[in-house]
N, CA and C of each residue as an Amber inpcrd file, in Angstrom:
protein
   762
 109.7940000 127.9150000  78.6520000 110.4810000 128.5620000  79.7820000
 110.0270000 127.9620000  81.1100000 108.6810000 127.7070000  81.1990000
 108.1360000 127.1380000  82.4240000 108.7300000 125.7880000  82.7280000
 108.8800000 124.9400000  81.6830000 109.4360000 123.6050000  81.8870000
 110.8620000 123.6780000  82.4030000 111.6600000 124.5820000  81.8130000
 113.0640000 124.7300000  82.2040000 113.1640000 125.1830000  83.6610000
 112.3040000 126.1520000  84.0360000 112.3390000 126.6560000  85.4020000
 111.9750000 125.5520000  86.3910000 110.9660000 124.7570000  86.0380000
 110.5630000 123.6540000  86.9100000 111.6800000 122.6470000  87.0550000
 112.3100000 122.2770000  85.9350000 113.3860000 121.2910000  85.9670000
 114.5590000 121.7960000  86.7890000 114.9530000 123.0410000  86.5750000
 116.0620000 123.6060000  87.3450000 115.7470000 123.5940000  88.8350000
 114.4940000 123.9110000  89.1620000 114.1040000 123.9390000  90.5620000
 114.2030000 122.5840000  91.2180000 113.7760000 121.5390000  90.4990000
 113.8450000 120.1840000  91.0490000 115.2900000 119.7510000  91.2090000
 116.1040000 119.9830000  90.1840000 117.5140000 119.5980000  90.2450000
 118.2050000 120.3200000  91.3930000 117.9630000 121.6340000  91.5090000
 118.5870000 122.4130000  92.5770000 118.1560000 121.8990000  93.9460000
 116.8870000 121.5740000  94.0540000 116.3740000 121.0860000  95.3370000
 117.0610000 119.7990000  95.7500000 117.2510000 118.8980000  94.8040000
 117.8960000 117.6170000  95.1240000 119.3350000 117.8540000  95.5740000
 120.0240000 118.8030000  94.9350000 121.4100000 119.0850000  95.3050000
 121.4750000 119.7580000  96.6670000 120.5520000 120.6960000  96.8860000
 120.5720000 121.4700000  98.1180000 120.4150000 120.5980000  99.3450000
 119.5540000 119.5940000  99.2550000 119.2210000 118.8540000 100.4570000
 120.0870000 117.6320000 100.6850000 121.0990000 117.4080000  99.8570000
 121.9910000 116.2760000 100.0900000 123.1770000 116.7090000 100.9500000
 123.4480000 115.9440000 101.9810000 124.6170000 116.1910000 102.8120000
 125.8330000 115.6130000 102.1110000 127.0560000 115.9060000 102.5630000
 128.2610000 115.4230000 101.8840000 128.3240000 113.9110000 101.7250000
 127.7030000 113.1460000 102.6530000 127.7710000 111.6870000 102.5410000
 126.6380000 111.1150000 101.7080000 125.8670000 111.9940000 101.0610000
 124.8400000 111.5280000 100.1460000 123.4860000 111.2830000 100.7800000
 123.3750000 111.4750000 102.0880000 122.0930000 111.2550000 102.7350000
 121.2280000 112.5020000 102.5970000 119.9310000 112.3330000 102.9460000
 119.0310000 113.4750000 102.8820000 119.5620000 114.5870000 103.7720000
 119.6660000 115.7550000 103.2280000 120.2040000 116.8780000 103.9700000
 119.1550000 117.9400000 104.2220000 119.5520000 119.2060000 104.1970000
 118.6530000 120.2950000 104.5370000 118.3080000 121.1150000 103.3050000
 117.0250000 121.3790000 103.1210000 116.5820000 122.2260000 102.0220000
 116.8720000 123.6780000 102.3640000 117.2850000 124.4460000 101.3630000
 117.4820000 125.8800000 101.5280000 116.2490000 126.4760000 102.2100000
 116.4180000 127.2390000 103.2900000 115.2700000 127.7560000 104.0430000
 114.2550000 128.5040000 103.1830000 114.7320000 129.2250000 102.1640000
 113.8160000 129.9680000 101.3020000 112.8920000 129.0110000 100.5590000
 113.4840000 127.9800000  99.9280000 112.6770000 127.0150000  99.1820000
 111.7970000 126.1990000 100.1300000 112.3410000 125.8600000 101.3070000
 111.5820000 125.0660000 102.2630000 110.3250000 125.8050000 102.7000000
 110.4560000 127.0900000 102.9710000 109.3050000 127.8820000 103.4020000
 108.2340000 127.9220000 102.3190000 108.6690000 128.0680000 101.0600000
 107.7110000 128.1050000  99.9520000 106.9740000 126.7800000  99.8250000
 107.7080000 125.6730000  99.9470000 107.0890000 124.3500000  99.7920000
 106.1590000 124.0340000 100.9590000 106.5800000 124.3990000 102.1590000
 105.7230000 124.1640000 103.3170000 104.4460000 124.9820000 103.2170000
 104.5460000 126.1720000 102.6550000 103.3640000 127.0110000 102.4800000
 102.3850000 126.3670000 101.5060000 102.9030000 125.7770000 100.4170000
 102.0250000 125.0850000  99.4610000 101.3170000 123.9170000 100.1340000
 102.0500000 123.1690000 100.9600000 101.4510000 122.0360000 101.6680000
 100.3910000 122.5280000 102.6480000 100.6790000 123.6100000 103.3560000
  99.7260000 124.1520000 104.3190000  98.4540000 124.6520000 103.6450000
  98.5890000 125.1030000 102.3970000  97.4190000 125.5680000 101.6600000
  96.5360000 124.4160000 101.1940000  97.0990000 123.2200000 101.1220000
  96.3510000 122.0440000 100.6870000  96.6940000 120.8620000 101.5960000
  96.3390000 120.9560000 102.8730000  96.7590000 119.9250000 103.8300000
  96.0180000 118.6060000 103.6330000  96.6600000 117.5360000 104.0560000
  96.0120000 116.2300000 104.0790000  95.1190000 116.1830000 105.3150000
  93.8290000 116.0110000 105.0970000  92.8620000 116.0340000 106.1970000
  92.2000000 114.6650000 106.3280000  92.2320000 114.1020000 107.5250000
  91.5750000 112.8190000 107.7790000  90.0630000 112.9780000 107.6580000
  89.4320000 112.0270000 106.9730000  87.9890000 112.0850000 106.7600000
  87.2150000 111.2480000 107.7750000  87.9150000 110.4990000 108.6060000
  87.2650000 109.7140000 109.6550000  88.3300000 109.3340000 110.6940000
  87.9260000 108.7850000 111.8430000  88.8990000 108.4480000 112.8990000
  89.9650000 107.4460000 112.4630000  89.6040000 106.4740000 111.6270000
  90.5910000 105.4880000 111.1700000  91.6810000 106.1620000 110.3390000
  91.2870000 107.0910000 109.4810000  92.2850000 107.8120000 108.6880000
  93.1920000 108.6420000 109.5870000  92.6330000 109.2250000 110.6260000
  93.4460000 109.9930000 111.5840000  94.4830000 109.0810000 112.2360000
  94.0450000 107.8830000 112.6450000  94.9750000 106.9130000 113.2340000
  96.0650000 106.5290000 112.2350000  95.6720000 106.3380000 110.9910000
  96.6020000 105.9450000 109.9220000  97.6820000 106.9980000 109.7400000
  97.2720000 108.2470000 109.6600000  98.2190000 109.3480000 109.4850000
  99.1830000 109.4200000 110.6720000  98.6670000 109.2310000 111.8750000
  99.5180000 109.2720000 113.0720000 100.5020000 108.1040000 113.0960000
 100.0620000 106.9190000 112.6630000 100.9590000 105.7650000 112.6080000
 102.0880000 105.9980000 111.6130000 101.7530000 106.5840000 110.4720000
 102.7840000 106.8790000 109.4740000 103.7970000 107.8720000 110.0320000
 103.3390000 108.7570000 110.8760000 104.2330000 109.7550000 111.4680000
 105.1500000 109.1480000 112.5290000 104.6870000 108.0960000 113.2110000
 105.4260000 107.6050000 114.3800000 106.0920000 106.2400000 114.2030000
 105.6460000 105.4360000 113.2490000 106.1750000 104.0850000 113.0680000
 107.0290000 104.0000000 111.8050000 107.9810000 103.0680000 111.8100000
 108.8180000 102.8630000 110.6250000 108.1250000 101.9770000 109.5970000
 107.3630000 100.9960000 110.0810000 106.6450000 100.0810000 109.1990000
 105.1680000 100.1090000 109.5470000 104.3380000 100.2820000 108.5230000
 102.8980000 100.3900000 108.7360000 102.1830000  99.4710000 107.7600000
 101.1880000  98.7450000 108.2550000 100.3370000  97.9320000 107.3900000
  98.9140000  98.4590000 107.4810000  98.3180000  98.7170000 106.3200000
  96.9250000  99.1500000 106.2480000  96.1310000  98.0950000 105.4920000
  95.1190000  97.5440000 106.1430000  94.2760000  96.5350000 105.5170000
  92.8300000  97.0260000 105.4920000  91.9900000  96.2930000 104.7630000
  90.5720000  96.6260000 104.7720000  90.0020000  96.9270000 103.4060000
  88.8030000  97.4680000 103.4280000  88.0100000  97.6590000 102.2200000
  88.6720000  98.5710000 101.1870000  88.2790000  98.3650000  99.9400000
  88.6470000  99.3010000  98.8730000  87.9740000 100.6450000  99.1410000
  88.5900000 101.7090000  98.6200000  87.9840000 103.0300000  98.7440000
  88.1650000 103.6830000 100.0960000  89.1490000 103.2190000 100.8810000
  89.3800000 103.7840000 102.2150000  90.6490000 104.6310000 102.2900000
  91.2870000 104.8640000 101.1560000  92.4980000 105.6950000 101.0540000
  93.7390000 105.0170000 101.6160000  93.7790000 103.6870000 101.5550000
  94.9530000 102.9620000 102.0620000  96.2210000 103.3330000 101.3060000
  96.1070000 103.5630000  99.9950000  97.2650000 103.9470000  99.1810000
  97.3720000 105.4600000  99.0400000  96.2400000 106.1300000  98.9500000
  96.2310000 107.5840000  98.7470000  96.9610000 108.3150000  99.8730000
  96.6440000 107.9850000 101.1110000  97.2170000 108.7180000 102.2480000
  98.7410000 108.6190000 102.2980000  99.3380000 107.4190000 102.2500000
 100.8080000 107.3790000 102.2960000 101.4670000 108.0170000 101.0850000
 100.8050000 107.9630000  99.9230000 101.3930000 108.5840000  98.7330000
 101.4450000 110.0960000  98.8830000 100.3840000 110.6940000  99.4040000
 100.3710000 112.1460000  99.6360000 101.4320000 112.5270000 100.6670000
 101.5230000 111.7690000 101.7470000 102.5300000 112.0610000 102.7750000
 103.9350000 111.9310000 102.1980000 104.1470000 110.9060000 101.3740000
 105.4570000 110.7260000 100.7390000 105.7980000 111.9130000  99.8490000
 104.8260000 112.3950000  99.0950000 105.0520000 113.5670000  98.2340000
 105.4680000 114.7790000  99.0580000 104.7970000 115.0010000 100.1670000
 105.1080000 116.1570000 101.0090000 106.4930000 116.0280000 101.6470000
 106.8570000 114.8270000 102.0590000 108.1890000 114.6140000 102.6250000
 109.2730000 114.8040000 101.5630000 108.9910000 114.3570000 100.3590000
 109.9430000 114.5240000  99.2570000 110.1150000 116.0040000  98.9210000
 109.0080000 116.7110000  98.8530000 109.0440000 118.1170000  98.4670000
 109.7760000 118.9730000  99.4970000 109.7410000 118.5640000 100.7560000
 110.4010000 119.3460000 101.8030000 111.7580000 118.7750000 102.2020000
 112.2730000 117.8220000 101.4230000 113.6330000 117.3460000 101.6270000
 113.8270000 116.3650000 102.7620000 112.7510000 115.7950000 103.2960000
 112.8920000 114.8320000 104.3910000 113.3140000 113.4540000 103.8950000
 113.0790000 113.1790000 102.6230000 113.4980000 111.9230000 101.9990000
 114.0980000 112.2350000 100.6360000 114.8920000 111.2920000 100.1220000
 115.5000000 111.4590000  98.8070000 114.6340000 110.9210000  97.6810000
 113.8280000 109.9150000  97.9870000 113.0410000 109.3230000  96.9090000
 111.7790000 108.6530000  97.4390000 110.8670000 108.4000000  96.4970000
 109.6350000 107.6640000  96.7630000 109.6980000 106.3900000  95.9350000
 109.4740000 105.2570000  96.5790000 109.6020000 103.9630000  95.9130000
 108.2750000 103.2110000  95.9910000 107.8840000 102.6170000  94.8740000
 106.6600000 101.8180000  94.8250000 106.9720000 100.4240000  94.3100000
 106.2400000  99.4570000  94.8210000 106.2520000  98.1250000  94.2200000
 104.8940000  97.4960000  94.4400000 104.6530000  96.4030000  93.7480000
 103.4340000  95.6250000  93.9380000 103.7100000  94.2060000  93.4720000
 102.9830000  93.2340000  93.9860000 103.1980000  91.8550000  93.5330000
 102.6730000  91.6510000  92.1230000 103.3010000  90.7350000  91.4030000
 102.8160000  90.3570000  90.0780000 101.9080000  89.1510000  90.2330000
 100.6200000  89.4070000  90.3670000  99.6720000  88.3160000  90.5500000
  99.2840000  87.7440000  89.2040000  98.5460000  86.6500000  89.2260000
  98.2890000  85.8840000  88.0050000  97.5600000  86.6660000  86.9360000
  96.7560000  87.6620000  87.3240000  95.9920000  88.3910000  86.3140000
  96.5800000  89.7640000  86.0140000  97.8550000  89.9830000  86.3670000
  98.4980000  91.2570000  86.0650000  99.8160000  91.0210000  85.3580000
 100.3950000  92.0990000  84.8210000 101.6250000  92.0100000  84.0460000
 102.7870000  92.6120000  84.8240000 103.9680000  92.0570000  84.6130000
 105.1850000  92.6200000  85.1740000 105.5020000  93.9340000  84.4700000
 106.2960000  94.7670000  85.1130000 106.6690000  96.0620000  84.5380000
 107.3160000  95.9050000  83.1740000 108.1450000  94.8910000  83.0020000
 108.8500000  94.7060000  81.7450000 107.9460000  94.3780000  80.5790000
 106.7240000  93.9610000  80.8540000 105.7850000  93.5870000  79.7950000
 105.3710000  94.7890000  78.9600000 105.2220000  95.9370000  79.6240000
 104.6620000  97.1010000  78.9530000 105.6800000  97.7690000  78.0300000
 105.1790000  98.2940000  76.8990000 106.0370000  98.9930000  75.9580000
 106.1960000 100.4580000  76.3260000 106.9760000 101.1830000  75.5100000
 107.1520000 102.6060000  75.7250000 108.3090000 102.9320000  76.6420000
 108.5040000 104.2460000  76.8770000 109.5930000 104.6710000  77.7460000
 109.2160000 104.4320000  79.2080000 110.1120000 104.8320000  80.1030000
 109.9260000 104.5460000  81.5200000 108.6270000 105.1300000  82.0510000
 108.3310000 106.3790000  81.6980000 107.1280000 107.0260000  82.2080000
 105.8780000 106.3320000  81.6820000 105.9020000 105.9030000  80.4160000
 104.7660000 105.1640000  79.8570000 104.5620000 103.8480000  80.5900000
 105.6610000 103.1730000  80.9230000 105.5630000 101.9230000  81.6820000
 104.9380000 102.1780000  83.0510000 105.3860000 103.2530000  83.7100000
 104.8410000 103.5820000  85.0180000 103.3440000 103.8510000  84.9310000
 102.9620000 104.5500000  83.8750000 101.5630000 104.9190000  83.6740000
 100.6810000 103.6800000  83.6350000 101.1590000 102.6590000  82.9470000
 100.3930000 101.4240000  82.8210000 100.4240000 100.5970000  84.0990000
 101.5530000 100.5720000  84.7440000 101.7710000  99.6470000  85.8580000
 101.1090000 100.1120000  87.1540000 101.1260000 101.4180000  87.4050000
 100.5590000 101.9510000  88.6440000  99.8120000 103.2560000  88.3680000
  98.8450000 103.1800000  87.4920000  98.1430000 104.3850000  87.0640000
  97.5140000 105.1760000  88.2160000  96.8040000 104.5480000  89.1640000
  96.2020000 105.3410000  90.2450000  97.2360000 106.1280000  91.0440000
  98.3890000 105.5180000  91.2940000  99.4470000 106.1970000  92.0350000
  99.9980000 107.3660000  91.2340000 100.1670000 107.1800000  89.9360000
 100.6570000 108.2650000  89.0810000  99.7300000 109.4730000  89.1590000
  98.4340000 109.2320000  89.1920000  97.4760000 110.3370000  89.2840000
  97.6330000 111.0970000  90.5980000  97.8610000 110.3740000  91.6860000
  98.0650000 111.0280000  92.9890000  99.3530000 111.8480000  92.9750000
 100.4230000 111.2730000  92.4300000 101.7050000 111.9740000  92.3670000
 101.5800000 113.2700000  91.5790000 100.9390000 113.1980000  90.4280000
 100.7980000 114.3970000  89.5870000  99.9500000 115.4570000  90.2730000
  98.9170000 115.0160000  90.9590000  98.0440000 115.9690000  91.6380000
  98.7820000 116.6700000  92.7740000  99.6510000 115.9390000  93.4800000
 100.3110000 116.5090000  94.6560000 101.5910000 117.2660000  94.3180000
 102.3500000 116.7640000  93.3540000 103.6380000 117.3740000  93.0220000
 103.6040000 118.2130000  91.7480000 102.6750000 117.9020000  90.8560000
 102.6410000 118.5480000  89.5490000 103.2270000 117.6290000  88.4910000
 102.6450000 117.5990000  87.2850000 103.0940000 116.6770000  86.2340000
 104.5620000 116.8280000  85.8580000 105.0470000 118.0590000  85.7500000
 106.4310000 118.2720000  85.3240000 107.4150000 117.7620000  86.3710000
 107.1390000 118.0380000  87.6270000 108.0240000 117.5820000  88.7040000
 108.0610000 116.0600000  88.7460000 106.9050000 115.4270000  88.5630000
 106.8450000 113.9620000  88.5790000 107.6730000 113.3790000  87.4400000
 107.5320000 113.9380000  86.2520000 108.2800000 113.4340000  85.0940000
 109.7870000 113.5510000  85.3240000 110.2170000 114.6850000  85.8310000
 111.6430000 114.8930000  86.0940000 112.1260000 113.9480000  87.1950000
 111.3310000 113.8130000  88.2430000 111.7240000 112.9620000  89.3710000
 111.8520000 111.5000000  88.9460000 110.9670000 111.0380000  88.0630000
 111.0610000 109.6590000  87.5690000 112.3340000 109.4840000  86.7470000
 112.6140000 110.4230000  85.8760000 113.8150000 110.3300000  85.0360000
 115.0880000 110.3710000  85.8740000 115.0600000 111.1060000  86.9830000
 116.2340000 111.2040000  87.8590000 116.3360000 110.0240000  88.8250000
 115.2960000 109.2200000  88.9060000 115.3020000 108.1100000  89.8470000
 114.8340000 108.4810000  91.2380000 114.2980000 109.6920000  91.4010000
 113.7880000 110.1130000  92.7060000 112.4140000 109.5160000  92.9940000
 111.6630000 109.2140000  91.9480000 110.4460000 108.4150000  92.0720000
 110.7220000 107.1310000  91.3220000 110.6670000 106.0180000  92.0390000
 111.1040000 104.7530000  91.4580000 110.0340000 103.6830000  91.6380000
 109.8620000 102.8740000  90.6060000 108.9240000 101.7630000  90.6300000
 109.7300000 100.4810000  90.4740000 109.7980000  99.6990000  91.5350000
 110.6810000  98.5380000  91.5690000 109.8800000  97.2610000  91.3220000
 110.1250000  96.5610000  90.2220000 109.4330000  95.2910000  89.9880000
 109.7660000  94.2890000  91.0880000 108.8080000  93.4640000  91.4290000
 108.9990000  92.5100000  92.5200000 110.1950000  91.5960000  92.2860000
 110.4620000  91.2840000  91.0110000 111.5310000  90.3340000  90.7220000
 112.9260000  90.8760000  91.0400000 113.0730000  92.1940000  91.2590000
 114.3920000  92.7460000  91.5840000 114.4570000  93.3120000  93.0040000
 113.3940000  93.1380000  93.7810000 113.3590000  93.6860000  95.1380000
 114.4600000  93.1000000  96.0160000 114.7900000  91.8340000  95.8100000
 115.7340000  91.1400000  96.6890000 117.0610000  91.8800000  96.8230000
 117.5580000  92.4880000  95.7540000 118.8400000  93.1710000  95.8160000
 118.7370000  94.6480000  96.1170000 117.5420000  95.1220000  96.4740000
 117.3110000  96.5500000  96.6690000 117.6040000  96.9520000  98.1150000
 118.2140000  98.1140000  98.2900000 118.4520000  98.6690000  99.6210000
 117.6780000  99.9730000  99.7480000 116.7120000 100.0120000 100.6570000
 115.8210000 101.1640000 100.7900000 116.2880000 102.0690000 101.9230000
 116.9110000 103.1850000 101.5610000 117.3810000 104.1580000 102.5390000
 116.9450000 105.5580000 102.1270000 116.6970000 106.4050000 103.1180000
 116.2980000 107.7960000 102.8710000 115.1360000 107.8750000 101.8900000
 114.1430000 107.0160000 102.1070000 113.0410000 106.9620000 101.1530000
 111.7290000 106.6280000 101.8510000 110.6620000 106.7720000 101.0790000
 109.3300000 106.3510000 101.5070000 108.9380000 105.2230000 100.5640000
 108.7580000 104.0250000 101.1070000 108.5600000 102.8100000 100.3100000
 107.1140000 102.3500000 100.4730000 106.3700000 102.3150000  99.3660000
 104.9510000 101.9520000  99.4080000 104.7250000 100.6710000  98.6130000
 104.1060000  99.6890000  99.2620000 103.7670000  98.4240000  98.6100000
 102.2590000  98.3950000  98.4140000 101.8210000  98.4470000  97.1660000
 100.3920000  98.4390000  96.8600000  99.9450000  97.0140000  96.5460000
  98.6460000  96.7520000  96.7400000  98.0870000  95.4150000  96.4950000
  98.8610000  94.3470000  97.2830000  99.2600000  94.7060000  98.4870000
 100.1500000  93.8460000  99.2790000  99.4910000  92.5510000  99.7310000
  98.1700000  92.4670000  99.6130000  97.4970000  91.2240000 100.0040000
  97.9370000  90.0300000  99.1620000  98.4690000  90.2990000  97.9680000
  98.8810000  89.2160000  97.0770000 100.3860000  88.9450000  97.1220000
 101.0610000  89.4710000  98.1310000 102.4550000  89.0950000  98.3540000
 102.5190000  87.6470000  98.8340000 103.4570000  86.8920000  98.3040000
 103.7270000  85.5790000  98.8820000 104.5210000  85.7780000 100.1730000
 104.6690000  84.7250000 100.9360000 105.4600000  84.7950000 102.1700000
 106.8900000  85.2360000 101.8570000 107.4960000  84.6320000 100.8330000
 108.8810000  84.9710000 100.4890000 108.9990000  86.4130000 100.0170000
 108.0190000  86.8930000  99.2390000 108.0510000  88.2810000  98.7680000
 107.9220000  89.2480000  99.9350000 107.0210000  88.9560000 100.8550000
 106.8490000  89.8160000 102.0300000 108.1340000  89.8680000 102.8530000
 108.7700000  88.7270000 103.0050000 110.0260000  88.6550000 103.7550000
 111.1080000  89.4800000 103.0720000 111.2080000  89.3820000 101.7480000
 112.2090000  90.1440000 101.0010000 111.9780000  91.6390000 101.1480000
 110.7240000  92.0610000 101.0950000 110.4190000  93.4890000 101.1150000
 110.7400000  94.1190000 102.4660000 110.2280000  93.5510000 103.5480000
 110.4220000  94.2100000 104.8470000 111.8740000  94.1820000 105.3040000
 112.6590000  93.2560000 104.7650000 114.0840000  93.2260000 105.1250000
 114.9320000  94.1090000 104.2090000 114.2810000  94.8820000 103.3340000
 114.9940000  95.8760000 102.5200000 115.1490000  97.1840000 103.2760000
 114.4330000  97.3700000 104.3620000 114.3860000  98.6410000 105.0650000
 115.7310000  99.0220000 105.6550000 116.2240000 100.1930000 105.2400000
 117.4660000 100.7170000 105.7770000 117.2240000 101.9760000 106.5890000
 118.2550000 102.8120000 106.7010000 118.1590000 104.0330000 107.4960000
 117.1840000 105.0200000 106.8580000 116.4060000 105.6690000 107.7190000
 115.4530000 106.6950000 107.2940000 114.5400000 106.1820000 106.1800000
 114.0350000 104.9820000 106.3460000 113.0880000 104.4110000 105.3780000
 111.7470000 104.1960000 106.0580000 110.7320000 104.8480000 105.5450000
 109.3600000 104.6230000 105.9920000 108.7280000 103.6470000 105.0160000
 108.1260000 102.5690000 105.5360000 107.5360000 101.5540000 104.6550000
 106.0640000 101.3530000 104.9930000 105.2200000 101.4510000 103.9660000
 103.7840000 101.2220000 104.1270000 103.3510000 100.1160000 103.1780000
 102.6690000  99.1110000 103.7220000 102.1120000  98.0280000 102.9190000
 100.5950000  98.1240000 103.0070000  99.9370000  98.2400000 101.8580000
  98.4920000  98.4290000 101.8230000  97.8270000  97.3100000 101.0390000
  96.7760000  96.7290000 101.6070000  96.0790000  95.6680000 100.8980000
  94.8260000  95.2170000 101.6230000  94.0050000  94.4810000 100.9110000
  92.7570000  93.9330000 101.4480000  92.8890000  92.4150000 101.4910000
  93.1980000  91.8720000 102.6560000  93.4770000  90.4430000 102.7780000
  92.2830000  89.5980000 102.3540000  91.0750000  90.1230000 102.5390000
  89.8870000  89.3560000 102.1480000  89.8120000  89.1460000 100.6400000
  90.5210000  89.9790000  99.8790000  90.5290000  89.8590000  98.4190000
  91.7700000  89.1370000  97.8930000  92.5900000  88.6130000  98.7890000
  93.8350000  87.9750000  98.3620000  93.5750000  86.6850000  97.6060000
  94.2850000  86.5130000  96.5000000  94.2110000  85.2560000  95.7590000
  94.9120000  84.1380000  96.5230000  95.7540000  84.5160000  97.4950000
  96.5210000  83.5280000  98.2570000  95.8090000  83.0790000  99.5290000
  94.7020000  83.7780000  99.8670000  93.9110000  83.4430000 101.0500000
  94.7970000  83.4040000 102.3040000  94.7760000  82.2750000 103.0280000
  95.5150000  82.1590000 104.2850000  97.0320000  82.1780000 104.0930000
  97.4840000  81.9790000 102.8510000  98.9220000  81.9680000 102.5810000
  99.4590000  83.3570000 102.2220000  98.6300000  84.3690000 102.3420000
  99.0500000  85.7380000 102.0290000 100.2460000  86.1500000 102.8780000
 101.2660000  86.6850000 102.2150000 102.4390000  87.1730000 102.9340000
 102.1180000  88.3540000 103.8310000 101.1290000  89.1610000 103.4300000
 100.7260000  90.2970000 104.2610000 100.1370000  89.8000000 105.5780000
  99.3110000  88.7760000 105.5070000  98.7490000  88.1830000 106.7270000
  99.8660000  87.6250000 107.6080000 100.8660000  87.0150000 106.9840000
 101.9900000  86.4600000 107.7460000 102.7320000  87.5570000 108.5070000
 102.9340000  88.7130000 107.8730000 103.6210000  89.8200000 108.5490000
 102.8500000  90.2640000 109.7860000 101.5310000  90.3560000 109.6490000
 100.6990000  90.7550000 110.7910000 100.7840000  89.7180000 111.9020000
 100.7040000  88.4450000 111.5380000 100.7710000  87.3680000 112.5340000
 102.1190000  87.3580000 113.2540000 103.2000000  87.5650000 112.5060000
 104.5410000  87.5700000 113.1040000 104.6910000  88.7390000 114.0750000
 104.2270000  89.9240000 113.6560000 104.3240000  91.1020000 114.5240000
 103.4870000  90.9250000 115.7860000 102.3180000  90.3000000 115.6570000
 101.4680000  90.0510000 116.8270000 102.0960000  89.0240000 117.7720000
 102.8280000  88.0790000 117.2020000 103.4460000  87.0220000 117.9980000
 104.6460000  87.5290000 118.7890000 105.4150000  88.4310000 118.1590000
 106.6580000  88.8990000 118.7780000 106.5820000  90.4060000 119.0110000
 106.5010000  90.7910000 120.2650000 106.2660000  92.1820000 120.6080000
 107.3910000  93.1330000 120.2690000 108.5750000  92.6120000 119.9420000
 109.7050000  93.5030000 119.6600000 109.6460000  94.0970000 118.2510000
 108.7220000  93.6300000 117.4190000 108.5740000  94.1900000 116.0690000
 107.6680000  95.4100000 116.1520000 108.2130000  96.5660000 115.8280000
 107.4960000  97.8360000 115.9800000 106.6800000  98.1180000 114.7190000
 105.4870000  97.5500000 114.6630000 104.6270000  97.6710000 113.4840000
 103.3890000  98.4830000 113.8130000 103.0540000  99.4230000 112.9210000
 101.7940000 100.1370000 113.0350000 100.7490000  99.4580000 112.1680000
  99.5910000  99.1610000 112.7300000  98.5560000  98.4340000 111.9900000
  97.2260000  99.1610000 112.0900000  96.6020000  99.3870000 110.9310000
  95.2580000  99.9570000 110.8970000  94.4130000  99.1060000 109.9610000
  93.2010000  98.7930000 110.4030000  92.3080000  97.9370000 109.6270000
  91.0250000  98.7020000 109.3140000  90.8440000  99.0340000 108.0470000
  89.6310000  99.7250000 107.6080000  88.5490000  98.6690000 107.3520000
  88.0430000  98.0950000 108.4350000  87.1490000  96.9460000 108.3340000
  85.6790000  97.2970000 108.4960000  85.3890000  98.5860000 108.5520000
  84.0080000  99.0440000 108.6850000  83.5860000  99.7250000 107.3900000
  82.3890000  99.4290000 106.9250000  81.9400000 100.0370000 105.6630000
  81.8370000 101.5510000 105.7780000  81.7200000 102.0450000 107.0040000
  81.7280000 103.4870000 107.2050000  83.0860000 104.1150000 106.9450000
  84.1360000 103.2800000 106.8400000  85.4810000 103.7790000 106.5330000
  85.6480000 104.1140000 105.0560000  84.7220000 103.6370000 104.2160000
  84.8300000 103.8280000 102.7650000  84.4990000 105.2730000 102.4170000
  85.4250000 105.9540000 101.7570000  85.2440000 107.3730000 101.4300000
  85.1770000 107.6200000  99.9270000  85.3310000 106.5770000  99.1320000
  85.3430000 106.7600000  97.6780000  83.9850000 107.2110000  97.1560000
  82.9180000 106.8120000  97.8190000  81.5930000 107.2270000  97.3850000
  80.5610000 106.1570000  97.6920000  79.2860000 106.5420000  97.6070000
  78.2010000 105.6180000  97.9230000  78.1490000 104.4460000  96.9580000
  78.4430000 104.6880000  95.6860000  78.3990000 103.5970000  94.7050000
  79.3930000 102.5040000  95.0800000  80.6170000 102.9040000  95.4110000
  81.6410000 101.9460000  95.8330000  81.1740000 101.1760000  97.0650000
  80.6650000 101.8960000  98.0530000  80.2100000 101.2580000  99.2860000
  79.0720000 100.2800000  99.0160000  78.1060000 100.6880000  98.1960000
  76.9560000  99.8320000  97.9200000  77.3490000  98.5740000  97.1600000
  78.3000000  98.6940000  96.2280000  78.7730000  97.5080000  95.5100000
  79.4590000  96.5300000  96.4670000  80.2640000  97.0530000  97.3730000
  80.9380000  96.1840000  98.3470000  79.9150000  95.4570000  99.2120000
  78.8920000  96.1760000  99.6640000  77.8300000  95.5430000 100.4500000
  77.1320000  94.4690000  99.6240000  76.8390000  94.7980000  98.3590000
  76.1740000  93.8400000  97.4820000  76.9940000  92.5830000  97.2650000
  78.2910000  92.7510000  96.9930000  79.1590000  91.5920000  96.7740000
  79.2540000  90.7250000  98.0330000  79.3660000  91.3680000  99.1900000
  79.4700000  90.5890000 100.4250000  78.2070000  89.7750000 100.6820000
  77.0620000  90.3650000 100.4040000  75.8120000  89.6180000 100.5810000
  75.7200000  88.4710000  99.5730000  76.1210000  88.7520000  98.3350000
  76.0840000  87.7370000  97.2830000  77.0070000  86.5640000  97.6150000
  78.1650000  86.8900000  98.1870000  79.1550000  85.8620000  98.5090000
  78.9220000  85.2300000  99.8830000  77.8910000  85.6970000 100.5730000
  77.5490000  85.1050000 101.8630000  78.4470000  85.5190000 102.9960000
  79.1440000  86.6590000 102.8280000  80.0490000  87.1110000 103.8960000
  79.3620000  88.0770000 104.8540000  78.1260000  88.4360000 104.5660000
  77.4030000  89.3490000 105.4600000  76.0550000  88.7590000 105.8290000
C-alpha cells in the first residue's frame, strides 16, 4: 500500500506542476506546503564560508563551476539543491552526466535494468538522491525519466530545459565534451560542473579548465566559480584531509 501511495503521489505531482505547454508549472499549494515543510525540517546548511558562497552562486547563476579538493561537497551540495527544487516543482527533472575516462566504463557497459546501471555508474549520487528524496521516489522518478543519467556519447543531441544538470568528475572533460555540454543549456536550466583540475588525466588540456579560462577572458559569460582550494574546506573527515596532505607532500606539491 505504501509503495502505491508513494507512486501515485509522484505521478500526481508531476502532472500538477506542468503548465499546458509542458513547462514546469505550479505545484498544488497543499502538496507544496508539505514538501517545503520537509525541506525546512532538514535544511541544507553550509559548513564553511566557501560552501555558503557555493550555495549562493547556485541560487543566482545559471552556470556554476566548482573546483578543488575531494571531500568538499562539490557534488553533494548541487544534488541536494536539485532534489529540493524537483520536490517543490521548480524543475521537471534532474540530469547527471560524467566523462568516460580511460579507467572507467560507459553506462552501456553495465548489465541489469536501468536502475542497476545507474547504481553502478554514479553510486555516490544515487545515495544522495535516496537520502534526500527517499528510495521509492527515486526509483519512480528514474523510470519516468524525471531523474536521468545521460552518457557522454549522447550529450550532443540533448536539449536541457526545465532541469538541473550536474556534471560530475568534470575535470576529465575534453575541450569538445565541455563545449557540447555547456551549449546544451536551454530555458530554466541550472548547470553545475564539479571537478578537481589538479587530478585531471588531461592536465592543461582539461575542458573544465578551458571553460574557466574562456569565462575569465570574456566578461559577458555569466559564470559562477568557487574553488575549494584550501584543506580547511575539506568536510569529509580528518582521514580524507590527512591522506590529501600526505599525497601532496609525496608528490612534491606542498
